[in-house]
């Protein structure tokens, strides 16, 4: 089934390329996620729509010949639109290298004027006018350096401020000059780009309430009347219950925590409860769901949800997490998510051509003895195997010779070679991504030089028509919009779900995107319903390698015409 695509709203929500997870406890959520097609966007009714650069300059390339792709006319590099400023980014190493090394940017010098975001998505405009194009986005808690003087009031009564390294932000409902604002202080923890997952993550195993504050005993009796039964099941669940994944919730904890069941039995309360939840206080209303001064339960989470968290703490024995929009949820209703450990290889550093990536489990190394193949042992799943370049059919199946004299078959290991016909954008020295749907492989190039290779999960309909199936759209595109994290959801009746804070999202055509998938570990096989799924670590590395660059402290960037080329082909 194919679903239409919506314009982008705030906060960003998307029809995702979601796929099945390994854990059977995530199946209810992920079976629904797997029904998505491509990546449209939707948002709450209270959110104002925003105009973003589209895939201007992209071309259809289904069936395009190598000669056509190599032609300079195949994909020009137009000058930026008049509305968009030059990037003006600082010199120095990338925030994250292709090798995965993070180099945090220098802090803002003391005494410099600053501005802070108070919204889940604060627009950065190309000019000091709300009629200008957004060139980037901040998220609540982000603090950026600004010029001290106002820069105009077109559409913004509070006045625009020019921020570093470029762009203008309207001081008003979405941004403030008051760095002591409650939302700014409560969301001071920034996404952790030194790690494959920028927040703590969990998928819902047992639905329940989301609160505006820490619930009292009376609140629990009212809103969770079956709590004892729920906790009894949670205590016995070895795969996603009390004994599983406590380390995930301790990501930012300075002290060790007792086992979950011990904490519950002893009614332990952490010394460091978030300041905004102490003494019965309600969280700042970043979610927009706190409608009255006495609100307690403000939302529901269901088995169709995946979420990210800023905080985790014990209160009277029970652990609570705080979502990125400051909802308080019981941690025992979530399965902690670590995310896949897989990532690709740097070409020329980790391995050289020719090589194969093992895309399916269960593969074997084979040795030729006489005229027969003899089992030479297990082939490590998703490893990179150096090849000699020789290939041969055995039993009607294509095999590749490894440098240690064994043979591996093409069903389990896909041979990776450099582009046979270098396209114009490569000859021009641009960065570009070569996405091979048949092999389920992505190769990143810097001009004509291949620098990184990894396995992907594209649309599960393979090479079918993307308009009527779950196939990934093929063609030549440019990345136009990026978010450190973005929410992906479906409101199709019977298939509703929401995956919050999907990491490292890069849109390249309409709603189609490359993004990290924290809910499955099937990279190397078609599993999505339109988007190109990457392992979280691959998504992190490529996010900071591609254009448009996301400046330090920003949550996203948008720029038409000049983003990194994405070539998706059979």
XYZ file of C-alpha atoms in Angstrom:
570
model
C 0.000 0.000 0.000
C 1.223 3.451 -0.846
C 0.523 6.499 1.292
C 0.572 10.146 0.281
C 3.136 12.581 1.646
C 2.410 15.687 3.640
C 4.234 18.981 3.874
C 6.567 19.353 6.835
C 5.105 20.683 10.057
C 6.441 21.541 13.510
C 7.380 19.419 15.397
C 8.570 17.279 12.494
C 6.781 13.977 12.079
C 7.246 11.541 9.288
C 5.788 8.489 7.635
C 8.837 6.387 8.204
C 10.682 3.534 6.672
C 10.267 1.528 9.851
C 11.051 -2.166 10.069
C 10.821 -5.225 12.289
C 13.048 -5.511 15.340
C 14.815 -8.589 16.611
C 13.051 -8.565 19.968
C 9.658 -10.235 20.051
C 8.598 -7.636 22.626
C 8.880 -4.906 19.994
C 6.859 -6.766 17.373
C 3.550 -5.032 18.066
C 5.169 -1.642 17.517
C 7.375 -2.655 14.650
C 4.888 -4.708 12.678
C 2.891 -1.529 12.394
C 5.972 0.475 11.560
C 6.768 -1.925 8.743
C 3.584 -0.967 6.952
C 4.837 2.533 6.144
C 5.592 3.829 2.702
C 8.348 6.367 2.130
C 8.618 9.261 4.566
C 5.896 11.880 4.579
C 5.536 14.432 7.361
C 2.706 15.259 9.686
C 2.363 17.326 12.834
C -0.063 18.447 15.495
C -2.843 20.821 14.590
C -1.363 23.489 16.831
C 1.868 23.543 14.897
C 2.330 26.044 12.111
C 3.493 24.568 8.801
C 6.940 25.502 7.551
C 8.276 25.746 4.046
C 11.488 23.826 3.460
C 13.713 23.456 0.442
C 12.619 20.538 -1.677
C 14.671 18.352 -3.921
C 15.104 21.060 -6.516
C 17.622 20.007 -9.102
C 17.030 16.299 -8.570
C 16.549 14.075 -11.580
C 14.854 10.795 -12.271
C 17.417 8.211 -13.242
C 15.526 4.937 -13.433
C 17.071 3.145 -16.362
C 19.626 5.908 -16.886
C 22.681 4.784 -18.792
C 26.209 5.069 -17.432
C 27.039 7.437 -20.271
C 24.182 9.730 -19.318
C 25.229 9.731 -15.674
C 28.788 10.577 -16.609
C 27.666 13.560 -18.663
C 28.223 16.997 -17.061
C 24.602 17.771 -17.897
C 23.393 14.870 -15.769
C 23.461 16.893 -12.563
C 24.515 20.505 -12.393
C 25.563 22.303 -9.219
C 23.478 25.491 -9.324
C 24.428 28.499 -7.252
C 22.522 28.827 -3.966
C 19.196 30.592 -4.148
C 19.315 34.320 -3.466
C 17.447 33.754 -0.194
C 20.143 31.490 1.219
C 23.380 32.804 2.743
C 26.785 31.184 2.291
C 27.374 28.586 5.006
C 30.130 30.501 6.808
C 31.016 27.469 8.903
C 34.194 27.482 10.991
C 37.315 25.698 9.824
C 38.523 22.583 11.605
C 37.739 18.882 11.943
C 34.159 17.666 11.528
C 32.064 17.185 14.639
C 32.112 13.453 13.789
C 34.559 11.889 11.323
C 33.905 8.941 9.021
C 36.011 6.943 11.454
C 33.534 7.772 14.209
C 35.815 10.152 16.130
C 33.927 13.055 17.703
C 35.495 16.500 18.083
C 33.169 18.638 20.222
C 33.101 22.278 19.142
C 34.602 24.938 21.383
C 32.150 26.527 23.841
C 30.829 30.020 23.258
C 33.323 32.489 24.749
C 32.271 34.043 28.041
C 30.541 37.380 27.800
C 29.221 36.921 24.261
C 25.492 37.649 23.769
C 23.370 34.520 23.435
C 19.954 33.335 22.409
C 18.176 30.113 23.404
C 15.514 27.925 21.805
C 12.331 27.242 23.764
C 10.549 25.096 21.157
C 10.987 21.579 19.837
C 11.776 23.239 16.514
C 12.893 26.867 16.291
C 13.386 28.137 12.750
C 16.581 29.825 11.600
C 15.744 32.073 8.639
C 17.924 33.115 5.724
C 16.893 36.751 6.222
C 15.336 38.665 9.141
C 11.816 37.975 7.943
C 9.297 35.216 8.515
C 8.788 35.231 4.739
C 12.361 34.018 4.234
C 13.308 30.376 3.810
C 14.362 28.381 6.872
C 18.034 27.450 6.574
C 18.202 25.545 9.837
C 16.561 24.636 13.116
C 17.299 24.775 16.822
C 15.761 22.567 19.498
C 14.682 23.551 23.012
C 17.710 24.120 25.240
C 20.080 25.034 22.422
C 22.082 28.172 23.231
C 23.797 29.966 20.348
C 25.896 33.080 20.006
C 24.190 36.098 18.447
C 24.864 39.643 17.374
C 23.900 42.085 20.123
C 21.676 44.366 18.044
C 18.220 43.501 16.657
C 18.127 42.893 12.915
C 14.545 43.785 12.011
C 10.996 42.909 12.971
C 9.370 41.692 9.739
C 6.738 39.256 10.989
C 8.446 39.177 14.408
C 7.326 41.745 17.019
C 10.076 40.630 19.400
C 12.743 41.295 16.787
C 15.175 39.092 14.900
C 18.699 38.343 16.049
C 21.460 37.245 13.729
C 23.091 34.098 15.113
C 26.419 32.375 14.501
C 27.529 31.129 12.058
C 24.628 32.478 9.951
C 20.888 33.030 9.852
C 18.265 34.893 11.878
C 16.021 33.794 14.734
C 12.820 35.498 15.875
C 12.706 36.281 19.591
C 9.235 35.274 20.732
C 7.339 32.044 21.466
C 10.125 29.825 20.059
C 13.262 31.643 21.259
C 14.331 33.811 24.168
C 17.162 36.017 25.400
C 16.491 34.794 28.954
C 18.902 31.922 29.543
C 17.206 31.234 32.893
C 13.938 30.359 31.150
C 12.533 27.148 32.656
C 12.366 25.300 29.339
C 15.944 26.290 28.505
C 17.202 25.051 31.873
C 15.139 21.839 31.821
C 16.421 20.876 28.348
C 20.040 21.870 28.849
C 21.137 18.300 28.082
C 22.001 18.266 24.396
C 21.905 15.327 21.962
C 25.003 13.194 22.497
C 26.615 13.107 19.047
C 29.657 11.303 20.481
C 27.493 8.169 20.644
C 25.598 6.200 18.011
C 22.298 7.149 19.686
C 21.956 10.797 20.723
C 19.579 10.077 23.617
C 18.423 7.165 25.773
C 15.862 5.129 23.809
C 13.108 2.662 24.519
C 10.188 0.995 22.761
C 6.915 0.568 24.615
C 6.192 -2.968 25.771
C 3.185 -2.209 27.974
C 1.105 0.897 27.343
C 0.306 3.401 30.046
C 0.095 7.049 31.059
C 2.468 9.954 30.569
C 2.473 12.486 33.382
C 3.073 16.208 33.834
C 4.795 15.486 37.163
C 5.866 12.563 39.320
C 2.613 10.807 40.255
C 1.580 10.378 43.897
C 0.164 7.164 45.371
C -3.335 8.526 44.769
C -2.419 9.368 41.166
C -1.138 5.842 40.579
C -4.312 4.325 42.009
C -6.369 6.535 39.716
C -4.399 6.342 36.479
C -2.740 2.906 36.801
C -5.280 0.730 38.621
C -3.614 -2.470 37.356
C -0.135 -1.356 38.429
C 0.559 -4.337 40.702
C -0.288 -6.796 37.929
C 1.833 -4.817 35.489
C 4.845 -4.743 37.832
C 4.503 -8.481 38.543
C 4.701 -9.189 34.798
C 7.587 -6.747 34.418
C 9.513 -8.471 37.240
C 9.228 -11.874 35.513
C 9.998 -10.686 31.975
C 13.625 -11.632 31.323
C 13.751 -10.147 27.822
C 12.509 -6.617 28.439
C 11.627 -6.430 32.115
C 13.276 -5.519 35.391
C 16.525 -7.411 34.790
C 17.116 -6.123 31.269
C 19.004 -3.054 30.068
C 19.365 -0.958 33.224
C 22.635 0.379 31.790
C 20.674 2.170 29.065
C 18.825 4.272 31.641
C 22.140 5.106 33.360
C 23.657 6.777 30.275
C 24.075 10.123 32.033
C 24.073 8.902 35.633
C 27.041 9.855 37.792
C 26.396 7.040 40.286
C 25.689 3.299 40.006
C 22.115 2.190 40.536
C 20.764 -0.788 42.489
C 19.061 -3.603 40.569
C 15.566 -2.542 39.579
C 13.771 -5.079 41.791
C 15.899 -4.156 44.820
C 15.136 -0.484 44.248
C 11.417 -1.258 44.028
C 11.411 -3.400 47.179
C 13.353 -0.801 49.174
C 11.416 2.172 47.716
C 14.658 3.964 46.887
C 14.583 7.574 45.713
C 17.554 9.102 43.903
C 19.267 12.094 45.448
C 19.276 13.944 42.124
C 15.676 14.248 40.967
C 15.418 16.757 38.077
C 14.996 20.192 39.687
C 11.787 20.958 37.830
C 10.052 17.843 39.243
C 10.970 18.253 42.902
C 8.375 18.898 45.596
C 5.446 18.024 43.352
C 6.276 20.506 40.595
C 5.089 20.015 37.039
C 7.522 19.946 34.151
C 7.706 23.034 31.932
C 5.045 22.729 29.237
C 7.314 22.052 26.263
C 4.989 19.281 25.060
C 2.014 21.635 24.926
C -0.057 18.898 26.587
C -0.389 20.511 30.017
C -3.719 22.295 29.633
C -4.565 23.140 33.280
C -2.651 24.058 36.422
C -3.722 20.819 38.125
C -2.956 18.471 35.211
C -1.387 15.125 36.135
C -1.942 12.582 33.350
C -1.433 14.373 30.037
C -0.940 11.606 27.474
C -0.819 7.879 26.782
C 2.022 5.745 25.449
C 1.200 2.576 23.559
C 2.934 -0.431 22.084
C 3.081 1.525 18.856
C 5.538 4.025 20.361
C 9.308 4.398 20.462
C 10.751 7.263 22.501
C 13.918 9.092 23.487
C 14.705 10.388 26.976
C 16.725 13.159 28.603
C 16.532 11.960 32.209
C 16.002 8.775 34.220
C 15.615 8.576 38.001
C 14.186 6.535 40.865
C 11.293 7.814 42.946
C 9.992 5.639 45.788
C 11.423 2.567 44.081
C 9.982 3.134 40.636
C 12.077 4.464 37.746
C 10.733 7.323 35.670
C 12.090 8.728 32.410
C 11.658 12.224 31.000
C 11.041 12.475 27.257
C 12.717 15.061 25.052
C 9.537 17.175 25.250
C 9.427 16.854 29.071
C 6.714 14.248 29.613
C 7.237 11.983 32.630
C 6.787 8.271 31.854
C 7.348 5.087 33.897
C 10.467 3.338 32.611
C 8.960 -0.081 33.359
C 6.656 0.357 30.373
C 9.614 0.451 27.962
C 12.206 -1.967 26.666
C 15.603 -0.216 26.808
C 17.168 0.016 23.336
C 20.918 -0.188 22.760
C 20.800 -0.075 18.969
C 22.795 -2.128 16.481
C 26.541 -2.377 17.029
C 27.179 -2.644 13.290
C 28.934 0.008 11.240
C 30.700 0.148 7.902
C 34.371 0.429 6.924
C 36.653 3.223 5.799
C 38.023 2.377 2.378
C 41.779 2.766 2.203
C 42.091 2.552 5.997
C 40.127 -0.477 7.164
C 40.136 -2.282 3.817
C 40.874 -1.826 0.108
C 39.130 -2.905 -3.087
C 38.078 -5.481 -3.999
C 36.200 -6.693 -0.934
C 32.836 -8.115 0.039
C 30.427 -7.211 2.812
C 28.663 -10.174 4.383
C 25.024 -9.110 4.240
C 23.326 -12.266 5.516
C 23.923 -14.510 8.499
C 24.685 -18.197 8.009
C 27.317 -17.813 5.306
C 30.259 -20.181 4.930
C 33.825 -20.025 3.812
C 34.475 -22.700 1.190
C 37.701 -24.380 0.168
C 38.299 -26.107 -3.150
C 39.439 -29.692 -2.642
C 39.809 -31.441 -5.969
C 36.691 -30.373 -7.820
C 34.511 -29.968 -4.761
C 33.850 -27.216 -2.259
C 34.502 -28.159 1.358
C 33.137 -26.273 4.369
C 35.875 -23.945 5.629
C 34.032 -22.518 8.620
C 31.535 -19.815 9.447
C 31.603 -16.466 7.693
C 31.269 -13.637 10.187
C 28.001 -11.823 9.583
C 28.493 -8.264 8.246
C 32.258 -8.522 8.197
C 34.337 -7.032 5.376
C 36.226 -9.754 3.502
C 39.251 -8.868 1.295
C 39.036 -10.454 -2.159
C 41.547 -11.293 -4.891
C 39.245 -10.184 -7.694
C 38.701 -13.696 -9.007
C 35.166 -15.045 -9.211
C 33.729 -18.356 -10.352
C 30.480 -20.295 -10.467
C 30.241 -23.397 -8.284
C 27.029 -25.392 -8.480
C 25.444 -22.593 -10.467
C 26.144 -20.021 -7.744
C 28.585 -17.123 -8.064
C 31.523 -17.226 -5.634
C 34.337 -14.781 -4.885
C 37.874 -15.786 -3.944
C 39.146 -14.327 -0.671
C 42.744 -13.262 -0.163
C 43.326 -16.209 2.162
C 42.320 -18.679 -0.582
C 38.736 -19.415 0.467
C 35.573 -18.762 -1.523
C 32.400 -16.952 -0.433
C 29.090 -17.037 -2.293
C 27.154 -14.073 -3.611
C 23.993 -15.030 -1.733
C 25.608 -14.072 1.569
C 28.399 -11.658 0.588
C 28.135 -8.827 -1.920
C 31.264 -7.776 -3.773
C 32.034 -4.060 -3.533
C 33.833 -2.331 -6.392
C 34.469 1.337 -7.213
C 32.211 3.045 -9.732
C 32.981 1.747 -13.237
C 31.910 4.993 -14.893
C 32.617 8.074 -12.803
C 29.672 10.521 -12.908
C 30.065 14.229 -13.512
C 29.611 15.233 -9.891
C 32.424 12.896 -8.901
C 34.723 14.316 -11.558
C 33.849 17.771 -10.264
C 35.151 16.821 -6.812
C 31.818 16.699 -4.988
C 30.963 14.354 -2.170
C 28.319 11.823 -3.187
C 26.573 8.667 -2.017
C 26.234 5.645 -4.305
C 23.300 3.511 -3.096
C 22.971 0.093 -4.725
C 19.523 -1.366 -4.075
C 20.364 -4.814 -5.454
C 23.423 -5.264 -3.246
C 21.989 -3.305 -0.305
C 25.219 -1.321 -0.133
C 26.090 2.366 0.193
C 29.499 3.702 -0.862
C 30.501 7.290 -0.009
C 32.818 9.171 -2.371
C 34.866 12.316 -2.103
C 35.040 13.215 -5.763
C 36.425 10.134 -7.476
C 37.782 8.628 -4.262
C 35.641 6.046 -2.423
C 36.018 6.587 1.325
C 33.334 4.558 3.137
C 31.135 1.521 2.525
C 28.334 -0.017 4.523
C 25.170 -2.123 4.385
C 21.715 -0.563 4.250
C 18.076 -1.592 4.445
C 16.107 -0.031 1.608
C 12.444 -0.488 0.685
C 11.387 -4.103 1.004
C 9.645 -4.041 -2.396
C 13.073 -3.983 -4.016
C 12.998 -2.716 -7.590
C 9.224 -2.360 -7.895
C 7.576 0.963 -8.744
C 7.880 3.229 -5.701
C 4.547 4.875 -6.529
C 2.564 1.708 -5.893
C 4.769 -0.229 -3.491
C 7.191 0.044 -0.606
C 10.214 0.367 -2.908
C 12.760 3.136 -2.465
C 12.545 5.799 -5.133
C 15.481 5.570 -7.531
C 17.187 8.509 -9.193
C 19.739 11.266 -8.718
C 18.957 13.588 -5.820
C 20.525 16.055 -3.431
C 20.147 16.064 0.340
C 17.993 19.082 1.123
C 17.056 18.879 4.829
C 18.724 17.251 7.836
C 17.725 16.760 11.472
C 19.824 15.349 14.326
C 16.583 13.623 15.299
C 13.064 13.674 13.906
C 9.774 11.955 14.719
C 8.296 9.423 12.308
C 4.700 8.307 12.527
C 1.677 6.919 10.737
C -1.951 7.888 11.322
C -3.336 5.282 8.935
C -6.297 3.588 10.646
C -5.217 0.298 12.193
C -1.553 1.052 11.560
C -0.957 4.066 13.792
C 2.421 4.382 15.465
C 4.968 6.948 16.462
C 8.755 6.608 16.592
C 10.169 9.684 18.257
C 13.626 11.109 17.742
C 14.690 8.833 14.900
C 18.418 9.659 14.696
C 20.377 11.445 11.982
C 17.693 12.010 9.342
C 18.687 13.249 5.859
C 15.941 14.005 3.318
C 16.945 13.773 -0.326
C 13.689 13.685 -2.316
C 10.202 14.629 -1.184
C 9.894 12.648 2.052
C 12.500 9.988 1.238
C 15.416 9.998 3.670
C 18.499 8.261 4.896
C 18.241 7.763 8.651
C 19.367 5.639 11.548
C 17.054 2.830 12.676
C 17.197 2.018 16.393
C 14.372 -0.538 16.194
C 15.960 -3.261 14.026
C 19.288 -4.870 13.198
C 18.669 -6.274 9.713
C 21.036 -4.080 7.708
C 22.032 -5.755 4.474
C 18.456 -6.807 3.685
C 15.522 -4.774 2.314
C 13.381 -4.019 5.363
C 12.087 -0.451 5.112
C 9.024 0.882 3.403
C 10.658 3.579 1.338
C 13.475 5.218 3.249
C 17.078 4.068 3.388
C 17.733 2.646 6.854
C 21.261 2.877 8.248
C 22.665 1.492 11.459
C 22.713 4.251 14.099
C 26.511 4.523 13.953
C 26.608 4.677 10.153
C 23.873 7.299 10.225
C 25.871 9.373 12.739
C 29.077 9.249 10.691
C 27.440 10.043 7.364
C 25.255 12.788 8.848
C 28.281 14.881 9.735
C 30.058 14.064 6.456
C 27.307 15.185 4.054
C 26.076 18.638 3.059
C 24.298 20.737 4.121
C 26.389 20.866 7.264
C 24.526 21.264 10.556
C 26.335 23.959 12.576
C 27.387 23.168 16.152
C 24.469 23.400 18.542
C 21.811 23.373 15.791
C 19.290 20.565 15.427
C 18.932 20.721 11.670
C 19.847 22.416 8.418
C 17.990 23.008 5.150
C 19.393 24.002 1.778
C 18.147 23.234 -1.691
C 20.271 22.706 -4.795
C 23.686 22.292 -3.171
C 23.393 19.301 -0.813
C 25.344 16.075 -1.202
C 24.345 13.972 -4.223
C 22.496 10.721 -3.518
C 22.483 8.318 -6.482
C 19.990 5.481 -5.881
C 20.058 2.737 -8.513
C 19.552 -1.021 -9.033
